[in-house]
Short mmCIF file of C-alpha atoms (C1' of nucleotides) in Angstrom, two decimals:
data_model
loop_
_atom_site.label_atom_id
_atom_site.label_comp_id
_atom_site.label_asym_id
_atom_site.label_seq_id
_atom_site.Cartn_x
_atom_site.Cartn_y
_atom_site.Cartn_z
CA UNK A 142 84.40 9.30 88.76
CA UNK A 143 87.10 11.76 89.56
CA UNK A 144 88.96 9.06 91.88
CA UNK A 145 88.75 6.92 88.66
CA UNK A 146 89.60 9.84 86.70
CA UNK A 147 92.75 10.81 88.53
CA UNK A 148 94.07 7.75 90.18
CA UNK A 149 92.78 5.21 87.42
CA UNK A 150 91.48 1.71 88.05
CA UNK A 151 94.20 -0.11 90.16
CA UNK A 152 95.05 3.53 91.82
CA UNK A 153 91.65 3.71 93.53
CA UNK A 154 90.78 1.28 96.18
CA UNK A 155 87.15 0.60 97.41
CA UNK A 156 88.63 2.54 101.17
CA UNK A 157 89.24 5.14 98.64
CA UNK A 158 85.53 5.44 97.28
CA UNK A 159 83.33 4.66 100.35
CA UNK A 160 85.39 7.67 102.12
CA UNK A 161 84.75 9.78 99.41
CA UNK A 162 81.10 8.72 99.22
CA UNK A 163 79.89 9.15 102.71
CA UNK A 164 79.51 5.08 103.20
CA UNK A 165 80.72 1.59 103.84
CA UNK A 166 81.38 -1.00 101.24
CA UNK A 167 78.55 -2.86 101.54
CA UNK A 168 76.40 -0.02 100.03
CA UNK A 169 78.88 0.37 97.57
CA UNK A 170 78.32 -3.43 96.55
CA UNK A 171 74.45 -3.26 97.04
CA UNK A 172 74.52 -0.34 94.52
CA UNK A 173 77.06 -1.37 91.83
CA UNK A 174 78.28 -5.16 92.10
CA UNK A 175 81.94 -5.12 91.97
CA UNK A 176 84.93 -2.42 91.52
CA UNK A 177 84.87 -3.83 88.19
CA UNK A 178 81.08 -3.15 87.09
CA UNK A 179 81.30 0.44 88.82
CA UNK A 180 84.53 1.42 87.08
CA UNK A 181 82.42 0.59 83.47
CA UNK A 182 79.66 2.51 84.89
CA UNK A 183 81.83 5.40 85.72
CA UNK A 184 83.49 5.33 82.33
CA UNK A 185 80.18 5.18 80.61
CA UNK A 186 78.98 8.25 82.85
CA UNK A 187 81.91 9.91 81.86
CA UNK A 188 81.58 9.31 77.79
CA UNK A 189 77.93 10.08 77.99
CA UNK A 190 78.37 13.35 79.97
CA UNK A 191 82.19 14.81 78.60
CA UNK A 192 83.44 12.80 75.44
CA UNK A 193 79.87 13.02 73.63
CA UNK A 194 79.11 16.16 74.59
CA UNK A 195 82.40 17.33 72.78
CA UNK A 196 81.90 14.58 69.43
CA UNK A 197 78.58 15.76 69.22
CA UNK A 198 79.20 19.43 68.92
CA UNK A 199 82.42 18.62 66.48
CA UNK A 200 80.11 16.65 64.25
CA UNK A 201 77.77 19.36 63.83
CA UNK A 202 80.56 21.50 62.45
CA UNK A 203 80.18 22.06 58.67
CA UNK A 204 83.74 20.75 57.57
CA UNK A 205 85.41 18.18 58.58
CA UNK A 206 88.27 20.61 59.44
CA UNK A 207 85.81 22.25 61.51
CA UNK A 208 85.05 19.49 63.32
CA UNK A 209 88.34 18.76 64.14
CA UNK A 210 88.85 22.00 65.29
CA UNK A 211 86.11 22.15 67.44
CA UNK A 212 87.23 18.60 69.36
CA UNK A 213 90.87 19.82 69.68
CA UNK A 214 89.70 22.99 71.21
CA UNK A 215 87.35 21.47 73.31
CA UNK A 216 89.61 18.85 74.08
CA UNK A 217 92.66 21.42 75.36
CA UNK A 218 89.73 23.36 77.10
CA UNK A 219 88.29 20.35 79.33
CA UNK A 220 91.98 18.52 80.00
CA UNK A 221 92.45 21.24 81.60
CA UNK A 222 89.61 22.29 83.55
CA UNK A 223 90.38 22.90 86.62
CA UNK A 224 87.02 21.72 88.16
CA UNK A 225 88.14 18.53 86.85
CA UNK A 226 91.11 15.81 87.14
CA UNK A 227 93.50 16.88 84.07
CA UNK A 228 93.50 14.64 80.71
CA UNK A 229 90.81 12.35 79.38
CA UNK A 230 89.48 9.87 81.43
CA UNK A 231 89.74 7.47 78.61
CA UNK A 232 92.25 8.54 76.15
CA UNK A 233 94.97 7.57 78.42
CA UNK A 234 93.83 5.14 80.71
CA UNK A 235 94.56 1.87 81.74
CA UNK A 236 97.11 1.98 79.54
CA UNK A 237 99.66 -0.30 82.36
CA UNK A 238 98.30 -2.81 84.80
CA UNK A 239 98.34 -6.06 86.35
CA UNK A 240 97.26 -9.27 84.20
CA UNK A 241 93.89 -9.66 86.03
CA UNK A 242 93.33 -6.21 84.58
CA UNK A 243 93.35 -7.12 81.29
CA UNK A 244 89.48 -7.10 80.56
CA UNK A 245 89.76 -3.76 82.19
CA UNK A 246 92.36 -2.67 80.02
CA UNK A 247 90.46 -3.98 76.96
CA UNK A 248 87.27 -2.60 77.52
CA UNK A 249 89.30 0.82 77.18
CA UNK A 250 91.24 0.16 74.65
CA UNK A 251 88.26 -0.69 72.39
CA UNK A 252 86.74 2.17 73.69
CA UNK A 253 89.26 4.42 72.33
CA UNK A 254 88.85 2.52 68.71
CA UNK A 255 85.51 3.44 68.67
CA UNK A 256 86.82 7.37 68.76
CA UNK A 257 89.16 6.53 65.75
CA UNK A 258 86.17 5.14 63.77
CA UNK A 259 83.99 8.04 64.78
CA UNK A 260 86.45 10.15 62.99
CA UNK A 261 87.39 8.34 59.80
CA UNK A 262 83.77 7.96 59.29
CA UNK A 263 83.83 12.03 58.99
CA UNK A 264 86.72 12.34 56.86
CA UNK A 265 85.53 9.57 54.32
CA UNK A 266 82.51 11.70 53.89
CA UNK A 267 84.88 14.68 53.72
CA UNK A 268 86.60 12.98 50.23
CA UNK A 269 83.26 12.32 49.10
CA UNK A 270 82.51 15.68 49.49
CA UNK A 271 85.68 16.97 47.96
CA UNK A 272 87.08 18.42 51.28
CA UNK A 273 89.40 16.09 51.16
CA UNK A 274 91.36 14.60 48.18
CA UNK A 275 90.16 10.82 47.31
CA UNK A 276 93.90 9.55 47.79
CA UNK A 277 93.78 10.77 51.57
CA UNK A 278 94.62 7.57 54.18
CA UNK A 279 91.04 8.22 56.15
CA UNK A 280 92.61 6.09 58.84
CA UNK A 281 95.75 7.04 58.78
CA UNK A 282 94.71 10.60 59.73
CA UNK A 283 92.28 9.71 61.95
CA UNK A 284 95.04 8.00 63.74
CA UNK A 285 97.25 10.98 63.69
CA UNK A 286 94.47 13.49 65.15
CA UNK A 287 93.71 10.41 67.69
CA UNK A 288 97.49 10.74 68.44
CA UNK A 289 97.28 14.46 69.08
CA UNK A 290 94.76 13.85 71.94
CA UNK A 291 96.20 11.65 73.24
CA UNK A 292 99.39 13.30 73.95
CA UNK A 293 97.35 16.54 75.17
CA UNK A 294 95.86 13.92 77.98
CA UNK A 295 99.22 12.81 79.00
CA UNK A 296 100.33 16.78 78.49
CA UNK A 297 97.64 18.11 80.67
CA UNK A 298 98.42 15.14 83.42
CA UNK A 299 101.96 16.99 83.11
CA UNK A 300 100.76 20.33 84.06
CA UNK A 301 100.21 21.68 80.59
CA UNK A 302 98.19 24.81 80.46
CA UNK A 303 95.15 25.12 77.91
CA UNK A 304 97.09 27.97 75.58
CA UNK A 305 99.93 24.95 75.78
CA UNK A 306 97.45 22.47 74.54
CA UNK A 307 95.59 24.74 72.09
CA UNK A 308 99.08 25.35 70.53
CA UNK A 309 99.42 21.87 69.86
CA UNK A 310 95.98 21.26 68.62
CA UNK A 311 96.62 24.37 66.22
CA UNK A 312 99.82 22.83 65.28
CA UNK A 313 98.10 19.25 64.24
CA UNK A 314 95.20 21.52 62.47
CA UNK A 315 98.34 22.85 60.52
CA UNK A 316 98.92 19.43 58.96
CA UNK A 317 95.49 19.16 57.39
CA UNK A 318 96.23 17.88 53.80
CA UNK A 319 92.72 19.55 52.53
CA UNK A 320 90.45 22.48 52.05
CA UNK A 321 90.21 24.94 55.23
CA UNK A 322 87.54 27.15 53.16
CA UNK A 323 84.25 26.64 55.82
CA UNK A 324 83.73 26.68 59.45
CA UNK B 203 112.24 -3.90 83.66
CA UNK B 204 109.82 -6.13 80.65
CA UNK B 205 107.32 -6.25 83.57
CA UNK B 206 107.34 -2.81 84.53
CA UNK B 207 107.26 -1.60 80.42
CA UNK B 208 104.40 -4.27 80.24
CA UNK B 209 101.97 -3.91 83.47
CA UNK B 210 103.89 -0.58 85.14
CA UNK B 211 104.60 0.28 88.60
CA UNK B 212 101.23 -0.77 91.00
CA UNK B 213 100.37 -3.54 88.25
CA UNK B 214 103.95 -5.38 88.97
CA UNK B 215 104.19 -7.06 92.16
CA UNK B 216 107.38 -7.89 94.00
CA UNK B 217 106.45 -11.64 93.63
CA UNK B 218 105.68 -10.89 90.53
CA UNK B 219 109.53 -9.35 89.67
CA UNK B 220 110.92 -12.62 92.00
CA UNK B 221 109.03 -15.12 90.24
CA UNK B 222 110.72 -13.69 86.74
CA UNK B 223 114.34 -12.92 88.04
CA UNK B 224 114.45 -16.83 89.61
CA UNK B 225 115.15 -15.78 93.49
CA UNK B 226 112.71 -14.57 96.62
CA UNK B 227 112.11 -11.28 98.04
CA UNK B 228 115.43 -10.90 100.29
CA UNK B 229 117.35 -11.41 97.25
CA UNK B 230 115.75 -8.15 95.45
CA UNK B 231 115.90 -6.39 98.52
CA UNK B 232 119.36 -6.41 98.93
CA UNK B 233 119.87 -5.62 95.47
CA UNK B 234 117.93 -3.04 94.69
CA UNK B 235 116.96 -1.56 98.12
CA UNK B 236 112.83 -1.25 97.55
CA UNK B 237 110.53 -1.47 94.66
CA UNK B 238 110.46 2.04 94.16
CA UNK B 239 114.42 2.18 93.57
CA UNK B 240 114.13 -0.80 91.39
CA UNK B 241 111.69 0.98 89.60
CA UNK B 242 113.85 3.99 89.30
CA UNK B 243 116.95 1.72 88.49
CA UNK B 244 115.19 0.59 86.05
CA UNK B 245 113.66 3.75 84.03
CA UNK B 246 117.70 4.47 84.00
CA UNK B 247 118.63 1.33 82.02
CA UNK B 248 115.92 1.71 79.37
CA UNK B 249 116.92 5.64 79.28
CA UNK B 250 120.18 4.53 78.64
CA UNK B 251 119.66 1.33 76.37
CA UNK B 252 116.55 2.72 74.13
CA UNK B 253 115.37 6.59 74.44
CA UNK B 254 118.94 7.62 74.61
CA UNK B 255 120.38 5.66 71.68
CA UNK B 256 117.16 7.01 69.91
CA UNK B 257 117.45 10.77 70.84
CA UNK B 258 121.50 10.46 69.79
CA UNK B 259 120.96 9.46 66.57
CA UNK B 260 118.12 11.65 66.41
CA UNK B 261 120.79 14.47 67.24
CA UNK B 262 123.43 13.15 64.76
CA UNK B 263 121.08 14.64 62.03
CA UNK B 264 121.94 17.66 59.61
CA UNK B 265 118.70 19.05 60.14
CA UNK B 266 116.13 19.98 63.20
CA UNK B 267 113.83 18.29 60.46
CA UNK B 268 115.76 15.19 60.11
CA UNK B 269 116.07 14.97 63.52
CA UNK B 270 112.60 15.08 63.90
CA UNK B 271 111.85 12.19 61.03
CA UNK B 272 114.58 10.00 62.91
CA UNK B 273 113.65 9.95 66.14
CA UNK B 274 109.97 9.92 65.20
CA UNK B 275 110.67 6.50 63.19
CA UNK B 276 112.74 4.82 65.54
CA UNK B 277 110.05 5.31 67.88
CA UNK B 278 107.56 3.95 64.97
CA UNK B 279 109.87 0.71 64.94
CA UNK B 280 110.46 0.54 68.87
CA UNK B 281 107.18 1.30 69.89
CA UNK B 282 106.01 -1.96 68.00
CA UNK B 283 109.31 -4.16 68.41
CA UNK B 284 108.02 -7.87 68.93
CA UNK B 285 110.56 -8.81 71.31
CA UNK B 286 109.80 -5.66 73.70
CA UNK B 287 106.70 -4.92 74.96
CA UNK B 288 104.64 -1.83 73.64
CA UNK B 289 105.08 1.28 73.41
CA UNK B 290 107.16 3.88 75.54
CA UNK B 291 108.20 2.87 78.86
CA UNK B 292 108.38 6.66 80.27
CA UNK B 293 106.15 8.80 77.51
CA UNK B 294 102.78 7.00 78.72
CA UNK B 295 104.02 5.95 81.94
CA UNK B 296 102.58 6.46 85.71
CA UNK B 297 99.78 8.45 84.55
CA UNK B 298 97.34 7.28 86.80
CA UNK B 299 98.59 6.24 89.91
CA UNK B 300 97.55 6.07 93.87
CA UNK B 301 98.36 9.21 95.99
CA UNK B 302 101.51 7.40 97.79
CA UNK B 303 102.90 6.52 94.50
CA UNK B 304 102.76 10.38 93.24
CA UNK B 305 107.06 10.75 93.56
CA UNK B 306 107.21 8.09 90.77
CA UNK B 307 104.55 9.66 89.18
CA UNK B 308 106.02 13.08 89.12
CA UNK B 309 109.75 11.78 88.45
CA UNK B 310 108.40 9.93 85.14
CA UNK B 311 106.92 13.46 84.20
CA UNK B 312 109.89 15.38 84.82
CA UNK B 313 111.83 12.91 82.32
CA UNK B 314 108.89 13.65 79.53
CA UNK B 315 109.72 17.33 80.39
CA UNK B 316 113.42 16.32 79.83
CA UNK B 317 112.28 15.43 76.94
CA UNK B 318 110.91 18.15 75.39
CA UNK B 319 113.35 20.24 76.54
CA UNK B 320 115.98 18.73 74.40
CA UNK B 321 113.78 19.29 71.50
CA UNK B 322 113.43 22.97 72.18
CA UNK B 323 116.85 23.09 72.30
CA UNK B 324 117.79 21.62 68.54
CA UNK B 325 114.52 23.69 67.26
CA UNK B 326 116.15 26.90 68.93
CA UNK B 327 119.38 26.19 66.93
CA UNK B 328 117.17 25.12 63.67
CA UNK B 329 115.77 28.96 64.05
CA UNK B 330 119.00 30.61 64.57
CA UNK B 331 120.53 28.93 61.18
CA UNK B 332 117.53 29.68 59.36
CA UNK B 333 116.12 26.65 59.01
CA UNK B 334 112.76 27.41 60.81
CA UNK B 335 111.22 30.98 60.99
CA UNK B 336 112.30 32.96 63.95
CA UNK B 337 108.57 33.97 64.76
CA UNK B 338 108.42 30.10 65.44
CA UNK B 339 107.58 29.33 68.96
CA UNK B 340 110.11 26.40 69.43
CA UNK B 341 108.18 24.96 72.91
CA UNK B 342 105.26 24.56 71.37
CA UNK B 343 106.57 22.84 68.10
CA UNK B 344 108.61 20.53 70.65
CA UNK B 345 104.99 19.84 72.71
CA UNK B 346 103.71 19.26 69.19
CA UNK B 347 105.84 16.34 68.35
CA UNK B 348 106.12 15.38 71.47
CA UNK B 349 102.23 15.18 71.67
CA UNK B 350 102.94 12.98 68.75
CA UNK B 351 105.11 10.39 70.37
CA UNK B 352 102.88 9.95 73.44
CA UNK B 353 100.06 9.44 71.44
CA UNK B 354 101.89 7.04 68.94
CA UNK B 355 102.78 5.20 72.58
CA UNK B 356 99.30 4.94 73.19
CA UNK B 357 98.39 3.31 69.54
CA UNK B 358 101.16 0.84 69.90
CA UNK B 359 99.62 -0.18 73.38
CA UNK B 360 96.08 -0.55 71.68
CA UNK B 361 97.97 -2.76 68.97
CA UNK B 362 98.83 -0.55 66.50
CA UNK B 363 101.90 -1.92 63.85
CA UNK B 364 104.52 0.12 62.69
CA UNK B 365 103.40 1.34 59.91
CA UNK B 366 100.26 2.68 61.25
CA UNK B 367 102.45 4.51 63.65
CA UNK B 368 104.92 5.78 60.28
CA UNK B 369 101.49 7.26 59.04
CA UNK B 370 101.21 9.11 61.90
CA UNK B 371 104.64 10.23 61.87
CA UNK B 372 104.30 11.23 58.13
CA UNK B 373 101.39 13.23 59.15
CA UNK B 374 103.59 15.07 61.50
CA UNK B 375 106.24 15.79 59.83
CA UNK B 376 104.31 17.64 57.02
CA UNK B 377 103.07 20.15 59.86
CA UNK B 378 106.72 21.17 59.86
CA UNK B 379 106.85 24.88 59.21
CA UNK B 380 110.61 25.16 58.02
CA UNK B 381 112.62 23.99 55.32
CA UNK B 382 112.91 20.48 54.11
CA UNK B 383 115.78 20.71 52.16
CA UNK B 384 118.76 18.96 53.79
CA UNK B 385 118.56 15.29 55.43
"C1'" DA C 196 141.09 -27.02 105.67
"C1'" DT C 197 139.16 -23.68 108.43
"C1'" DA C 198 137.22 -19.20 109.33
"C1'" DA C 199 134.91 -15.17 107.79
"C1'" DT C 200 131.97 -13.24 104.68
"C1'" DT C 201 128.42 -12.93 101.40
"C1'" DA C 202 124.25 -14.44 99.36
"C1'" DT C 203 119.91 -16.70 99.44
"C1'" DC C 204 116.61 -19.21 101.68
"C1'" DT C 205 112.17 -20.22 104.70
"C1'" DA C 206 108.80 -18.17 107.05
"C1'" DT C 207 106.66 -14.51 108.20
"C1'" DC C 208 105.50 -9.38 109.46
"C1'" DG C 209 101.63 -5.80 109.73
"C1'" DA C 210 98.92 -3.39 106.34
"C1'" DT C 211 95.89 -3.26 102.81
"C1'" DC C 212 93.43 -5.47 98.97
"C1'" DA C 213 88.45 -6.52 97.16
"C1'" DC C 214 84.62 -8.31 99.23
"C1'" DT C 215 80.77 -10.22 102.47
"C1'" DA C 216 77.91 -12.43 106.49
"C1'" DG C 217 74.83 -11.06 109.94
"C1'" DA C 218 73.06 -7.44 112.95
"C1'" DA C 219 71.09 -2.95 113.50
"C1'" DA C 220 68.75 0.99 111.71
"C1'" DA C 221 65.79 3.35 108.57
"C1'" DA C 222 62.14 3.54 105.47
"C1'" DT C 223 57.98 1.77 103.63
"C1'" DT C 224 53.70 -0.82 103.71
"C1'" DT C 225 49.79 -2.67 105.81
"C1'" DA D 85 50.96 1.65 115.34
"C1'" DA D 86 52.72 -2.83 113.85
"C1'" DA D 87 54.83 -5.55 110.42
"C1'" DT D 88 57.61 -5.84 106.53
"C1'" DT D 89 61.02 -4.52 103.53
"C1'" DT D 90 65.02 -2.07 102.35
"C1'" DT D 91 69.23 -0.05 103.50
"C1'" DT D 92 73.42 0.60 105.97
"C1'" DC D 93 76.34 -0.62 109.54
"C1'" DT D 94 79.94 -3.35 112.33
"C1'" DA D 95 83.09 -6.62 111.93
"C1'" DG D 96 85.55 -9.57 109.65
"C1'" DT D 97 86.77 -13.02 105.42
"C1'" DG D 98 90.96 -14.98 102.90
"C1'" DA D 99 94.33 -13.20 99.73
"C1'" DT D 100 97.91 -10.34 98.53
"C1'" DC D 101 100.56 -6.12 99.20
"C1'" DG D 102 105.65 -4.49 100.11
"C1'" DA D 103 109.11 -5.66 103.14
"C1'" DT D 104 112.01 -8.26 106.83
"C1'" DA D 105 114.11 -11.32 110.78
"C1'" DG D 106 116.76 -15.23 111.40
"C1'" DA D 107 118.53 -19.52 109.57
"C1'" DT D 108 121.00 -21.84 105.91
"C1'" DA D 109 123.86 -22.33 102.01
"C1'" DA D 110 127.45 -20.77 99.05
"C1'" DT D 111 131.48 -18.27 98.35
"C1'" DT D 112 135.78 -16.07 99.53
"C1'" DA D 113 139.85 -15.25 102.52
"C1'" DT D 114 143.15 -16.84 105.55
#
DNA sequence: ATAATTATCTATCGATCACTAGAAAAATTT
DNA sequence: AAATTTTTCTAGTGATCGATAGATAATTAT
């Protein structure tokens, strides 16, 4: 996962693994098929153990401001752990490569709908609530605090430091066009 | 330089380049030296023919605001121009990348911290004419909307159209904590 | 028109790519 | 302990990577 993580999919060759594994490539293809399948394997590892982690604890929040909060400050906190590459492993992945990468690509890409979807499901309950007015564009801002994560992954890659991400995220939170009253 | 934008640095081969430019290897290689210096060659002319004309209008603007709301448009419209491919070809570039490719990696970054720094620079004037708060920390607005374009990069990969990526500039642009009043 | 120069070709270099057949070693079962 | 199964290794597959030597063609200069 963190060769993945760092060097992406095309970045990391199968010498690369089985070095940092401890064994040859045919264990490697006894245990996980292809490059391909291992890479989805890795990425689902990774959702299951970072991104849900944070989602779940945002959508626990009692706002919908709250939960935003909560993922952009989680979000500046783990990009830039240092116990870990920098940036999502998702958010910014995959985003280049060769045509017989596209499934690759894809797979990623749809991956990173699914996060938009996650949160304009939470801000259309926060207009039924009231938190937000009823002539808010759900997915419009959903797209725009998507954005914002986005450029913190490609941010941290840079070197950012967490107070430089947090500042961002606080920034974005700045733009939120309803109440702020809980969390 | 469309296959580079398109499938980046490791996902374009050199027969891939020679099968597109209509000549064999020895050709490019007395052209442009290696791939790497084609590469570089080639992040010059799109500096020069799209992010440049793009930050010099930007600049042209009355305001730090205007500035802002130009340059984050253009990109809207560039970012999704049919007859380019998506998205920026440095703001979400050579993010992931093999250890002996890090020099591109890290020369791509220090353009993105080019970048910024130009921001900071109109945002530092915008504070000393009044038109944004001197308690404003100008680095960390420029990160901000510079968080913005990389992420509105990333969108126009996944497919976004332009005005998906206006919403998100719209969203921005109301997190501006200065005046509005000229542009 | 001939000579010198430049440009592009064919054919390939060694290295590395993802991947695998078949042997050897380790673990498990009888 | 012997037989069987599972696992991992050595060694190598063909393909492709970036890059190049030497021959050929095209252009330019005399």
């Amino acid at each position: 996962m963190e060769l993945f993580w760092r060097h992406g999919y095309e970045g990391t060759s199968i010498a690369d693994l089985t070095t940092a594994m401890g064994f040859t490539p045919p264990t490697l293809y006894a245990a996980f098929g292809s490059k391909e399948d291992l890479y989805r394997e890795v990425i689902q590892f990774f959702l299951l153990r970072s991104e849900r982690r944070r989602m779940d604890a945002a959508l626990e929040q009692p706002s919908a401001y709250a939960m935003l909060r909560s993922y952009l400050y989680a979000a500046a906190e783990s990009f830039t752990d240092p116990h870990t590459p920098a940036g999502c492993m998702v958010a910014t992945a995959a985003l280049q490569c060769a045509s017989e990468n596209q499934p690759i690509a894809q797979e990623v890409a749809r991956i990173r709908q699914h996060m938009v979807l996650g949160f304009v499901e939470r801000l259309n309950e926060a207009k039924t609530s009231g938190e937000l007015p009823a002539t808010i564009d759900a997915l419009a801002l959903a797209n725009f605090y998507t954005a914002i994560v986005q450029g913190m992954s490609v941010q941290a890659i840079d070197g950012a430091r967490t107070n430089d991400l947090l500042a961002v995220a606080d920034l974005a939170l700045s733009a939120w066009p309803g109440t702020k009253d809980e969390g």
